[in-house]
Amino acid sequence: MINNNELSQWLSYNPNSGEFFWLKTSSSRACAGSRAGTTTKKGYISIKIRGTFFLAHRLAWFFVHGEFPENQIDHKNTIKTDNRISNLRLSTNKQNHCNRGAQKNSTSGIKGVYWFKPQKSWKAQIVVSGKSIHLGYFKTKEQAAEARKAAEAIHHKEFAHRGEATIAYSDPLPRSRVKLVKEAA
């Protein structure tokens, strides 16, 4: 494992922008002064130091707090490349799952809301402690979404998902040029 002194010899971290920069040149792709990291298939930034890959949000936490967290780190705004320290918080696995958006195959685009054919209406539900709670059937998707948001505020509290992230922006890493913009909740 890497220590804080060794890490600060290789990288600099700007807690206001969430960006890492190389202090030393270690390869043709990791030149002193250049931005560190690549975007993984899951959308996180990964940085390779001495043959070991580290997720940038965990390195950010380590830079600021001096230790790697035992639990997970949640990106408050759900943007996986936004590693500003103000956007990161400790979370359990359960809390981190609360702050996720809709799945890719969602027909409504809203977590916990889908069209229920037998009732010919929109159904809202939420999972709490591994159990699905039926919130009701609604005439409109918007009504179902409101019920879902209200339930999230009660059950998920500060980890309630505040909005859906949509593709529309430029990634902080020059390789991918894709960025997420958070829609207004």
Short mmCIF file of C-alpha atoms in Angstrom, two decimals:
data_model
loop_
_atom_site.label_atom_id
_atom_site.label_comp_id
_atom_site.label_asym_id
_atom_site.label_seq_id
_atom_site.Cartn_x
_atom_site.Cartn_y
_atom_site.Cartn_z
CA MET A 1 0.00 0.00 0.00
CA ILE A 2 1.13 3.53 -0.69
CA ASN A 3 1.66 6.11 2.05
CA ASN A 4 0.78 9.82 1.96
CA ASN A 5 4.41 10.95 1.68
CA GLU A 6 5.05 8.66 -1.29
CA LEU A 7 1.78 9.64 -2.94
CA SER A 8 2.58 13.34 -2.64
CA GLN A 9 5.89 12.70 -4.44
CA TRP A 10 4.03 11.35 -7.49
CA LEU A 11 0.82 13.37 -7.62
CA SER A 12 -0.68 16.72 -6.75
CA TYR A 13 -4.39 16.99 -6.00
CA ASN A 14 -6.58 20.08 -6.25
CA PRO A 15 -9.51 19.56 -3.83
CA ASN A 16 -11.50 22.40 -5.46
CA SER A 17 -11.37 20.96 -8.99
CA GLY A 18 -10.92 17.29 -8.08
CA GLU A 19 -8.06 16.95 -10.55
CA PHE A 20 -4.78 15.09 -10.15
CA PHE A 21 -1.55 16.03 -11.90
CA TRP A 22 1.71 14.13 -12.23
CA LEU A 23 4.70 15.60 -10.41
CA LYS A 24 7.15 13.12 -11.99
CA THR A 25 7.40 11.59 -15.43
CA SER A 26 7.06 7.81 -15.19
CA SER A 27 6.09 6.96 -18.78
CA SER A 28 5.25 8.57 -22.12
CA ARG A 29 1.62 8.88 -20.97
CA ALA A 30 2.40 10.03 -17.42
CA CYS A 31 4.47 13.19 -17.90
CA ALA A 32 5.18 15.72 -15.16
CA GLY A 33 2.52 18.44 -15.27
CA SER A 34 -0.03 16.38 -17.20
CA ARG A 35 -3.41 15.33 -15.87
CA ALA A 36 -3.31 11.92 -14.20
CA GLY A 37 -5.74 9.09 -14.80
CA THR A 38 -7.96 7.40 -17.33
CA THR A 39 -11.68 6.77 -17.35
CA THR A 40 -12.65 3.16 -16.59
CA LYS A 41 -15.46 1.26 -18.33
CA LYS A 42 -17.65 2.00 -15.30
CA GLY A 43 -16.99 5.74 -15.63
CA TYR A 44 -14.61 6.30 -12.71
CA ILE A 45 -11.13 7.82 -12.98
CA SER A 46 -8.32 5.36 -12.29
CA ILE A 47 -4.68 6.29 -11.68
CA LYS A 48 -1.81 3.80 -11.94
CA ILE A 49 1.04 4.34 -9.48
CA ARG A 50 4.00 1.95 -9.45
CA GLY A 51 1.98 -0.79 -11.15
CA THR A 52 -1.10 -0.50 -8.91
CA PHE A 53 -4.40 1.04 -10.00
CA PHE A 54 -6.19 3.39 -7.59
CA LEU A 55 -9.61 4.98 -8.03
CA ALA A 56 -9.20 8.75 -8.02
CA HIS A 57 -12.01 9.38 -5.54
CA ARG A 58 -10.30 7.09 -3.02
CA LEU A 59 -6.97 8.86 -3.62
CA ALA A 60 -8.69 12.23 -3.13
CA TRP A 61 -10.02 11.04 0.22
CA PHE A 62 -6.55 9.77 1.15
CA PHE A 63 -4.90 13.08 0.19
CA VAL A 64 -7.28 15.09 2.38
CA HIS A 65 -7.87 12.72 5.31
CA GLY A 66 -4.60 10.77 5.37
CA GLU A 67 -6.16 7.31 5.17
CA PHE A 68 -8.01 5.07 2.77
CA PRO A 69 -11.60 4.57 3.94
CA GLU A 70 -12.79 1.11 4.93
CA ASN A 71 -16.25 1.83 3.50
CA GLN A 72 -17.26 3.16 0.12
CA ILE A 73 -17.09 6.75 -1.08
CA ASP A 74 -20.21 8.24 -2.62
CA HIS A 75 -20.21 10.95 -5.29
CA LYS A 76 -23.00 13.21 -3.98
CA ASN A 77 -23.98 14.49 -7.43
CA THR A 78 -23.64 10.99 -9.01
CA ILE A 79 -21.03 12.22 -11.50
CA LYS A 80 -18.30 9.59 -11.22
CA THR A 81 -15.55 11.85 -12.59
CA ASP A 82 -16.30 14.72 -10.16
CA ASN A 83 -13.67 14.10 -7.49
CA ARG A 84 -13.84 17.45 -5.70
CA ILE A 85 -13.57 16.71 -1.99
CA SER A 86 -16.82 18.63 -1.39
CA ASN A 87 -18.60 16.10 -3.66
CA LEU A 88 -17.27 13.03 -1.82
CA ARG A 89 -18.62 11.43 1.35
CA LEU A 90 -18.21 8.17 3.20
CA SER A 91 -21.05 5.72 2.73
CA THR A 92 -22.01 2.15 3.32
CA ASN A 93 -22.79 -0.07 0.34
CA LYS A 94 -26.51 0.35 1.08
CA GLN A 95 -26.27 4.16 1.22
CA ASN A 96 -24.24 4.28 -1.97
CA HIS A 97 -26.92 2.25 -3.78
CA CYS A 98 -29.56 4.78 -2.71
CA ASN A 99 -27.76 7.53 -4.62
CA ARG A 100 -27.93 5.80 -8.01
CA GLY A 101 -30.03 6.77 -10.97
CA ALA A 102 -32.30 4.61 -13.08
CA GLN A 103 -30.87 1.50 -14.69
CA LYS A 104 -29.90 1.67 -18.35
CA ASN A 105 -32.88 -0.50 -19.33
CA SER A 106 -35.41 1.68 -17.49
CA THR A 107 -38.45 2.48 -19.64
CA SER A 108 -39.36 5.58 -17.63
CA GLY A 109 -35.83 6.90 -17.09
CA ILE A 110 -36.72 7.35 -13.40
CA LYS A 111 -35.47 5.02 -10.68
CA GLY A 112 -38.31 3.00 -9.13
CA VAL A 113 -40.95 4.09 -11.68
CA TYR A 114 -42.23 1.94 -14.53
CA TRP A 115 -45.28 1.32 -16.70
CA PHE A 116 -47.44 -1.45 -15.22
CA LYS A 117 -49.40 -2.95 -18.10
CA PRO A 118 -52.07 -4.89 -16.12
CA GLN A 119 -53.19 -1.67 -14.36
CA LYS A 120 -52.53 0.55 -17.40
CA SER A 121 -50.81 3.00 -15.09
CA TRP A 122 -47.43 4.05 -13.75
CA LYS A 123 -46.19 2.14 -10.72
CA ALA A 124 -43.80 3.54 -8.11
CA GLN A 125 -41.81 1.47 -5.66
CA ILE A 126 -38.76 1.74 -3.44
CA VAL A 127 -36.45 -0.84 -1.89
CA VAL A 128 -35.73 -0.40 1.82
CA SER A 129 -33.53 -2.87 3.71
CA GLY A 130 -33.79 -5.33 0.83
CA LYS A 131 -37.60 -5.24 0.71
CA SER A 132 -39.63 -3.70 -2.09
CA ILE A 133 -42.32 -1.26 -0.94
CA HIS A 134 -45.21 -0.56 -3.31
CA LEU A 135 -45.96 3.18 -3.39
CA GLY A 136 -48.99 3.08 -5.64
CA TYR A 137 -50.31 3.30 -9.19
CA PHE A 138 -50.51 6.68 -10.89
CA LYS A 139 -52.08 8.17 -14.01
CA THR A 140 -48.91 10.01 -14.98
CA LYS A 141 -45.21 9.25 -14.82
CA GLU A 142 -44.69 12.60 -13.05
CA GLN A 143 -47.08 11.64 -10.23
CA ALA A 144 -45.29 8.31 -9.78
CA ALA A 145 -41.93 10.13 -9.75
CA GLU A 146 -43.20 12.53 -7.06
CA ALA A 147 -44.26 9.59 -4.88
CA ARG A 148 -40.88 7.96 -5.40
CA LYS A 149 -38.99 11.17 -4.50
CA ALA A 150 -41.08 11.61 -1.34
CA ALA A 151 -40.33 8.02 -0.29
CA GLU A 152 -36.61 8.53 -0.99
CA ALA A 153 -36.57 11.62 1.24
CA ILE A 154 -38.10 9.58 4.08
CA HIS A 155 -36.14 6.34 3.71
CA HIS A 156 -32.82 7.38 2.14
CA LYS A 157 -32.49 10.80 3.79
CA GLU A 158 -29.28 12.60 2.72
CA PHE A 159 -28.44 9.75 0.32
CA ALA A 160 -31.69 10.19 -1.62
CA HIS A 161 -31.01 10.46 -5.34
CA ARG A 162 -31.48 14.14 -6.26
CA GLY A 163 -31.82 13.83 -10.01
CA GLU A 164 -30.88 11.93 -13.09
CA ALA A 165 -27.52 12.50 -14.74
CA THR A 166 -27.71 12.66 -18.52
CA ILE A 167 -24.98 12.52 -21.12
CA ALA A 168 -24.30 16.01 -22.49
CA TYR A 169 -20.91 17.33 -21.39
CA SER A 170 -17.14 17.00 -21.63
CA ASP A 171 -15.22 14.65 -19.33
CA PRO A 172 -12.36 16.16 -17.32
CA LEU A 173 -10.10 13.62 -19.03
CA PRO A 174 -9.20 14.49 -22.62
CA ARG A 175 -9.52 10.90 -23.86
CA SER A 176 -13.28 10.51 -23.69
CA ARG A 177 -14.90 13.93 -24.28
CA VAL A 178 -18.14 12.81 -22.62
CA LYS A 179 -19.54 14.70 -19.68
CA LEU A 180 -22.55 14.33 -17.42
CA VAL A 181 -24.75 17.27 -16.61
CA LYS A 182 -27.09 16.90 -13.71
CA GLU A 183 -30.67 17.83 -14.51
CA ALA A 184 -32.55 19.96 -12.06
CA ALA A 185 -34.39 17.83 -9.53
#
